[in-house]
Amino acid sequence: MIRRPAALLLTLLLGSVLVACGDDSSEEGSSGGGGASLESVSIEGEVGEAPEVTWDGEMSADEVESKVVAEGDGAEIGEGDQVFAQIWLGNGTTQEQAYSTYDADQPQLLTVGKDTLSELFLEGLQGQTVGSRVAVAASAETAFGEAGNPQIGIGNKDTVLTVIDLLGTVEDGPQGTDEKAPSWVPSLVGGDEAPTGLDFAGTPKPTGKLQTAVLVKGDGAAVEKGQTIAVDYLGQVYGGKKPFDESYSSQSTSFPIGVGQVVKGWDQALVGQTVGSRVVLAIPPALGYGKGGNEQAGIKGDDTLYFVVDILGAA
């Protein structure tokens, strides 16, 4: 129940882009021949910054074509890895930008796999190294399915160029030094690896102030205001019998921190923590959902929110 990014359109676009909506039997080359290849496109700029793309006429791609524009010296990305990436998409037929995550300066957290990525994006991630910039070209049908992606201005006969900057992978759990929990911290139910709830037996009543406890001190870099972080988390109101939200049973989530995209308690408590840490937060109503609470989640206006948060990565 953390507050999601305000740009809902971003989520909708990524949903249509990243889900492999085409199948292996789709006919490639729907853009036709005669256009320039990927080698004729100039892509300049530093990794992590919006690319400067110069076209040499209309582009075509009869099959998926990729090129490493700049090779990073980080770890190789494999099946199942979660990766922070910036994505630029262009229409090779009209030679125009179609979509870019650089506009909002918000890297996306992608899970590498055939079930989660279309062939266009899988080609740009799997087997590449962190720190790389990779360009991939394909027909719109191969990238998005028979309809193309008209929502971002790519028709089913167009060609798609994507530029992907691979900024870093994320941990699969806390990595660091265990710390002793203070007395106000509830016990974790279900084990340390993937908590399923919080047990408040024997814990004191909330103080009405924001409280933070580090259970694992991560050995990574400190989180900075404005970064996008990847986390697993579980939230439960004080005295509650079950969580109102959690990510351990599904996928890690990501969002900008310290800029008002999540509840104030998260912004105040997580900036400055180190990657790899597990922290427990007690958030008073004023720094959570306020006097109105969150009826949909069963949170009243006077509820104190307790979270366990694993900080898995930052970009």
Short mmCIF file of C-alpha atoms in Angstrom, two decimals:
data_model
loop_
_atom_site.label_atom_id
_atom_site.label_comp_id
_atom_site.label_asym_id
_atom_site.label_seq_id
_atom_site.Cartn_x
_atom_site.Cartn_y
_atom_site.Cartn_z
CA MET A 1 0.00 0.00 0.00
CA ILE A 2 2.93 2.36 -0.55
CA ARG A 3 2.00 5.22 -2.84
CA ARG A 4 2.81 4.40 -6.45
CA PRO A 5 4.33 6.85 -8.94
CA ALA A 6 1.85 9.48 -10.06
CA ALA A 7 2.57 8.81 -13.73
CA LEU A 8 0.12 5.95 -14.12
CA LEU A 9 0.63 6.10 -17.87
CA LEU A 10 4.22 5.00 -17.31
CA THR A 11 3.05 1.79 -15.69
CA LEU A 12 0.50 1.16 -18.44
CA LEU A 13 3.07 1.67 -21.15
CA LEU A 14 5.58 -0.62 -19.54
CA GLY A 15 2.91 -3.22 -19.06
CA SER A 16 2.23 -3.33 -22.77
CA VAL A 17 5.89 -3.04 -23.70
CA LEU A 18 7.41 -5.64 -21.41
CA VAL A 19 4.85 -8.43 -21.55
CA ALA A 20 5.69 -10.82 -24.36
CA CYS A 21 2.43 -10.37 -26.20
CA GLY A 22 3.65 -11.83 -29.47
CA ASP A 23 4.36 -15.54 -29.93
CA ASP A 24 7.15 -17.46 -31.59
CA SER A 25 5.02 -18.06 -34.65
CA SER A 26 4.60 -14.34 -35.43
CA GLU A 27 5.86 -13.46 -38.87
CA GLU A 28 8.86 -11.16 -38.64
CA GLY A 29 9.78 -8.50 -41.14
CA SER A 30 6.36 -6.85 -41.21
CA SER A 31 8.03 -3.48 -41.71
CA GLY A 32 9.19 -4.49 -45.14
CA GLY A 33 12.65 -4.20 -46.67
CA GLY A 34 14.67 -1.47 -48.23
CA GLY A 35 15.35 0.60 -45.12
CA ALA A 36 18.60 1.25 -43.31
CA SER A 37 19.96 -1.28 -40.80
CA LEU A 38 20.87 -0.78 -37.16
CA GLU A 39 24.46 -0.06 -38.15
CA SER A 40 23.35 3.11 -39.95
CA VAL A 41 21.89 4.67 -36.79
CA SER A 42 24.18 6.91 -34.72
CA ILE A 43 23.69 6.63 -30.94
CA GLU A 44 25.73 9.00 -28.80
CA GLY A 45 25.86 10.11 -25.16
CA GLU A 46 26.93 8.69 -21.83
CA VAL A 47 25.39 5.56 -20.31
CA GLY A 48 22.67 6.65 -17.89
CA GLU A 49 21.88 9.81 -19.86
CA ALA A 50 19.28 10.13 -22.63
CA PRO A 51 20.80 8.93 -25.91
CA GLU A 52 21.23 11.22 -28.88
CA VAL A 53 19.91 9.24 -31.86
CA THR A 54 20.61 10.30 -35.44
CA TRP A 55 18.80 8.42 -38.19
CA ASP A 56 20.01 7.81 -41.72
CA GLY A 57 16.62 7.44 -43.34
CA GLU A 58 13.85 4.92 -42.73
CA MET A 59 14.90 1.84 -40.81
CA SER A 60 13.87 -1.77 -41.35
CA ALA A 61 14.43 -4.96 -39.37
CA ASP A 62 13.52 -8.33 -40.82
CA GLU A 63 14.77 -10.02 -37.65
CA VAL A 64 15.92 -8.95 -34.21
CA GLU A 65 19.22 -7.12 -34.55
CA SER A 66 21.35 -5.94 -31.62
CA LYS A 67 24.54 -3.97 -31.07
CA VAL A 68 26.53 -3.16 -27.93
CA VAL A 69 27.03 0.60 -28.17
CA ALA A 70 29.12 0.80 -24.99
CA GLU A 71 30.27 -2.26 -23.04
CA GLY A 72 30.16 -2.12 -19.25
CA ASP A 73 32.58 -3.87 -16.92
CA GLY A 74 29.96 -5.13 -14.45
CA ALA A 75 28.49 -8.56 -13.88
CA GLU A 76 26.88 -10.51 -16.70
CA ILE A 77 23.09 -10.50 -16.59
CA GLY A 78 21.38 -13.88 -16.63
CA GLU A 79 17.97 -15.53 -16.50
CA GLY A 80 15.97 -14.47 -13.45
CA ASP A 81 18.12 -11.45 -12.60
CA GLN A 82 16.40 -8.20 -11.73
CA VAL A 83 17.98 -5.23 -13.44
CA PHE A 84 17.67 -1.45 -13.21
CA ALA A 85 17.52 -0.05 -16.72
CA GLN A 86 16.76 3.16 -18.57
CA ILE A 87 14.86 2.62 -21.81
CA TRP A 88 14.54 4.72 -24.97
CA LEU A 89 12.19 3.65 -27.75
CA GLY A 90 12.12 5.07 -31.26
CA ASN A 91 9.99 4.53 -34.34
CA GLY A 92 12.42 3.53 -37.08
CA THR A 93 9.89 4.29 -39.79
CA THR A 94 9.15 7.88 -38.77
CA GLN A 95 12.55 8.42 -37.09
CA GLU A 96 10.90 9.84 -33.99
CA GLN A 97 11.14 9.14 -30.26
CA ALA A 98 8.17 7.05 -29.10
CA TYR A 99 8.85 6.59 -25.39
CA SER A 100 11.60 7.25 -22.87
CA THR A 101 12.10 6.58 -19.18
CA TYR A 102 14.80 9.25 -19.18
CA ASP A 103 12.09 11.94 -19.36
CA ALA A 104 11.05 11.19 -15.77
CA ASP A 105 14.58 10.18 -14.75
CA GLN A 106 13.17 6.99 -13.26
CA PRO A 107 15.00 3.72 -14.01
CA GLN A 108 12.78 0.67 -14.37
CA LEU A 109 13.20 -2.63 -12.54
CA LEU A 110 13.04 -5.48 -15.06
CA THR A 111 13.06 -9.22 -14.44
CA VAL A 112 15.01 -11.08 -17.11
CA GLY A 113 13.12 -14.02 -18.57
CA LYS A 114 11.09 -15.22 -21.54
CA ASP A 115 7.92 -15.04 -19.47
CA THR A 116 8.47 -11.40 -18.49
CA LEU A 117 10.12 -9.73 -21.48
CA SER A 118 9.46 -9.59 -25.20
CA GLU A 119 12.24 -10.76 -27.50
CA LEU A 120 13.21 -7.14 -28.17
CA PHE A 121 14.05 -6.48 -24.52
CA LEU A 122 15.41 -9.94 -23.74
CA GLU A 123 17.98 -9.46 -26.50
CA GLY A 124 19.07 -6.20 -24.90
CA LEU A 125 19.52 -7.62 -21.41
CA GLN A 126 20.35 -11.31 -21.20
CA GLY A 127 24.05 -12.03 -21.53
CA GLN A 128 24.98 -8.34 -21.46
CA THR A 129 27.05 -6.75 -18.69
CA VAL A 130 26.09 -4.12 -16.14
CA GLY A 131 27.16 -0.65 -17.28
CA SER A 132 26.48 -1.39 -20.94
CA ARG A 133 24.38 0.48 -23.47
CA VAL A 134 22.71 -1.87 -25.95
CA ALA A 135 20.70 -1.03 -29.07
CA VAL A 136 18.13 -3.48 -30.43
CA ALA A 137 16.00 -3.23 -33.57
CA ALA A 138 13.00 -5.35 -34.52
CA SER A 139 9.71 -5.18 -36.34
CA ALA A 140 6.79 -3.81 -34.36
CA GLU A 141 5.13 -7.21 -34.61
CA THR A 142 8.11 -8.93 -33.05
CA ALA A 143 8.37 -6.28 -30.34
CA PHE A 144 4.70 -5.88 -29.40
CA GLY A 145 2.58 -8.37 -31.30
CA GLU A 146 0.35 -8.08 -34.33
CA ALA A 147 -1.17 -4.72 -33.36
CA GLY A 148 2.14 -2.95 -32.74
CA ASN A 149 1.85 -0.35 -29.99
CA PRO A 150 -0.36 2.54 -31.18
CA GLN A 151 -0.49 3.92 -27.62
CA ILE A 152 3.07 5.17 -28.07
CA GLY A 153 2.80 5.86 -31.80
CA ILE A 154 4.18 2.62 -33.24
CA GLY A 155 2.04 1.00 -35.92
CA ASN A 156 2.04 -2.68 -36.75
CA LYS A 157 4.11 -2.12 -39.93
CA ASP A 158 6.73 0.06 -38.26
CA THR A 159 10.21 -0.80 -37.06
CA VAL A 160 11.23 -0.34 -33.41
CA LEU A 161 14.59 0.83 -32.14
CA THR A 162 15.28 0.54 -28.42
CA VAL A 163 18.31 1.76 -26.51
CA ILE A 164 18.78 0.15 -23.09
CA ASP A 165 21.22 1.32 -20.42
CA LEU A 166 21.93 -1.43 -17.88
CA LEU A 167 22.52 0.37 -14.60
CA GLY A 168 22.75 -2.48 -12.11
CA THR A 169 21.29 -5.68 -10.73
CA VAL A 170 19.59 -5.99 -7.35
CA GLU A 171 20.11 -8.36 -4.44
CA ASP A 172 17.72 -11.25 -3.80
CA GLY A 173 17.60 -10.48 -0.07
CA PRO A 174 19.39 -8.60 2.73
CA GLN A 175 23.18 -8.64 2.49
CA GLY A 176 25.22 -7.36 5.42
CA THR A 177 25.76 -7.57 9.17
CA ASP A 178 23.01 -8.65 11.58
CA GLU A 179 22.07 -6.11 14.24
CA LYS A 180 20.20 -6.60 17.52
CA ALA A 181 16.55 -5.55 17.33
CA PRO A 182 15.33 -3.02 19.93
CA SER A 183 12.45 -4.00 22.22
CA TRP A 184 9.80 -2.09 20.26
CA VAL A 185 10.33 -4.19 17.11
CA PRO A 186 7.74 -6.96 16.60
CA SER A 187 8.84 -10.50 15.80
CA LEU A 188 8.88 -11.62 12.18
CA VAL A 189 6.44 -14.41 11.41
CA GLY A 190 7.30 -17.00 8.77
CA GLY A 191 11.09 -16.80 8.97
CA ASP A 192 13.74 -14.27 8.05
CA GLU A 193 13.96 -15.12 4.36
CA ALA A 194 10.40 -14.14 3.42
CA PRO A 195 8.35 -12.83 6.37
CA THR A 196 4.62 -13.48 6.23
CA GLY A 197 3.55 -11.22 9.11
CA LEU A 198 4.46 -9.40 12.30
CA ASP A 199 3.82 -10.61 15.86
CA PHE A 200 3.20 -7.72 18.27
CA ALA A 201 3.01 -9.86 21.42
CA GLY A 202 5.01 -8.18 24.18
CA THR A 203 5.86 -5.06 22.17
CA PRO A 204 5.11 -1.64 23.69
CA LYS A 205 2.49 0.69 22.30
CA PRO A 206 3.62 3.07 19.54
CA THR A 207 5.28 6.30 20.67
CA GLY A 208 3.56 8.51 18.11
CA LYS A 209 6.92 9.22 16.50
CA LEU A 210 8.72 7.77 13.52
CA GLN A 211 10.94 4.90 14.66
CA THR A 212 13.56 3.05 12.61
CA ALA A 213 15.47 -0.10 13.52
CA VAL A 214 18.16 -1.75 11.39
CA LEU A 215 18.02 -5.55 11.60
CA VAL A 216 20.64 -6.07 8.88
CA LYS A 217 23.17 -3.33 8.11
CA GLY A 218 23.67 -3.55 4.37
CA ASP A 219 27.16 -3.50 2.91
CA GLY A 220 26.16 -1.44 -0.13
CA ALA A 221 26.14 2.28 -0.85
CA ALA A 222 23.90 4.70 1.04
CA VAL A 223 20.56 5.50 -0.60
CA GLU A 224 20.38 9.07 -1.88
CA LYS A 225 17.35 11.32 -2.22
CA GLY A 226 15.88 11.04 -5.72
CA GLN A 227 17.27 7.59 -6.45
CA THR A 228 15.00 4.77 -7.54
CA ILE A 229 15.23 1.92 -5.06
CA ALA A 230 14.17 -1.73 -5.28
CA VAL A 231 12.64 -3.27 -2.17
CA ASP A 232 10.75 -6.18 -0.74
CA TYR A 233 8.43 -5.14 2.07
CA LEU A 234 5.59 -6.12 4.37
CA GLY A 235 3.21 -3.72 6.12
CA GLN A 236 0.92 -4.34 9.09
CA VAL A 237 -0.89 -2.00 11.50
CA TYR A 238 0.07 -2.15 15.17
CA GLY A 239 -1.86 -5.00 16.78
CA GLY A 240 -3.08 -6.26 13.41
CA LYS A 241 -3.45 -9.98 12.79
CA LYS A 242 -2.25 -9.98 9.19
CA PRO A 243 -0.44 -7.71 6.71
CA PHE A 244 -2.35 -5.16 4.66
CA ASP A 245 0.27 -5.39 1.91
CA GLU A 246 3.48 -7.26 1.08
CA SER A 247 5.75 -8.09 -1.86
CA TYR A 248 7.64 -11.16 -0.63
CA SER A 249 5.17 -13.57 -2.20
CA SER A 250 5.32 -11.89 -5.63
CA GLN A 251 7.82 -9.46 -7.15
CA SER A 252 10.10 -6.82 -5.70
CA THR A 253 8.92 -3.28 -6.35
CA SER A 254 10.72 -0.03 -7.19
CA PHE A 255 10.03 3.68 -6.81
CA PRO A 256 11.84 7.01 -6.35
CA ILE A 257 12.65 7.77 -2.72
CA GLY A 258 12.71 11.07 -0.88
CA VAL A 259 10.61 12.92 -3.45
CA GLY A 260 7.03 12.36 -2.29
CA GLN A 261 6.24 9.24 -4.31
CA VAL A 262 5.66 7.12 -1.19
CA VAL A 263 4.32 7.85 2.32
CA LYS A 264 6.36 10.43 4.23
CA GLY A 265 7.61 7.89 6.75
CA TRP A 266 9.33 5.92 3.99
CA ASP A 267 10.91 9.05 2.49
CA GLN A 268 12.27 10.16 5.86
CA ALA A 269 13.46 6.77 7.08
CA LEU A 270 14.95 5.12 3.99
CA VAL A 271 17.12 7.91 2.59
CA GLY A 272 20.58 7.31 4.04
CA GLN A 273 20.10 3.60 4.67
CA THR A 274 22.52 1.31 2.83
CA VAL A 275 21.71 -1.12 0.05
CA GLY A 276 21.41 -4.65 1.42
CA SER A 277 19.80 -3.47 4.67
CA ARG A 278 16.69 -4.80 6.35
CA VAL A 279 14.93 -2.12 8.38
CA VAL A 280 11.76 -2.03 10.46
CA LEU A 281 9.71 1.18 10.53
CA ALA A 282 6.99 2.34 12.88
CA ILE A 283 5.15 5.16 11.10
CA PRO A 284 2.64 7.36 12.95
CA PRO A 285 -0.57 8.38 11.11
CA ALA A 286 0.74 11.86 10.27
CA LEU A 287 3.60 10.31 8.26
CA GLY A 288 1.45 7.53 6.82
CA TYR A 289 -2.08 7.95 5.48
CA GLY A 290 -3.14 10.76 7.82
CA LYS A 291 -6.47 11.17 9.60
CA GLY A 292 -8.36 9.69 6.68
CA GLY A 293 -6.49 6.40 6.82
CA ASN A 294 -6.87 4.03 3.89
CA GLU A 295 -10.28 2.36 3.94
CA GLN A 296 -9.47 0.01 1.07
CA ALA A 297 -6.53 -1.43 3.03
CA GLY A 298 -8.39 -1.46 6.34
CA ILE A 299 -6.18 1.27 7.80
CA LYS A 300 -7.86 3.68 10.23
CA GLY A 301 -6.83 7.29 10.77
CA ASP A 302 -5.23 6.51 14.13
CA ASP A 303 -3.36 3.36 13.07
CA THR A 304 0.42 3.21 13.36
CA LEU A 305 1.96 1.40 10.38
CA TYR A 306 4.78 -1.10 10.88
CA PHE A 307 6.90 -2.14 7.92
CA VAL A 308 9.79 -4.50 7.39
CA VAL A 309 11.72 -3.32 4.32
CA ASP A 310 14.60 -5.02 2.50
CA ILE A 311 16.56 -2.51 0.38
CA LEU A 312 17.74 -4.59 -2.57
CA GLY A 313 19.23 -1.98 -4.90
CA ALA A 314 19.37 1.67 -5.88
CA ALA A 315 19.95 3.49 -9.17
#
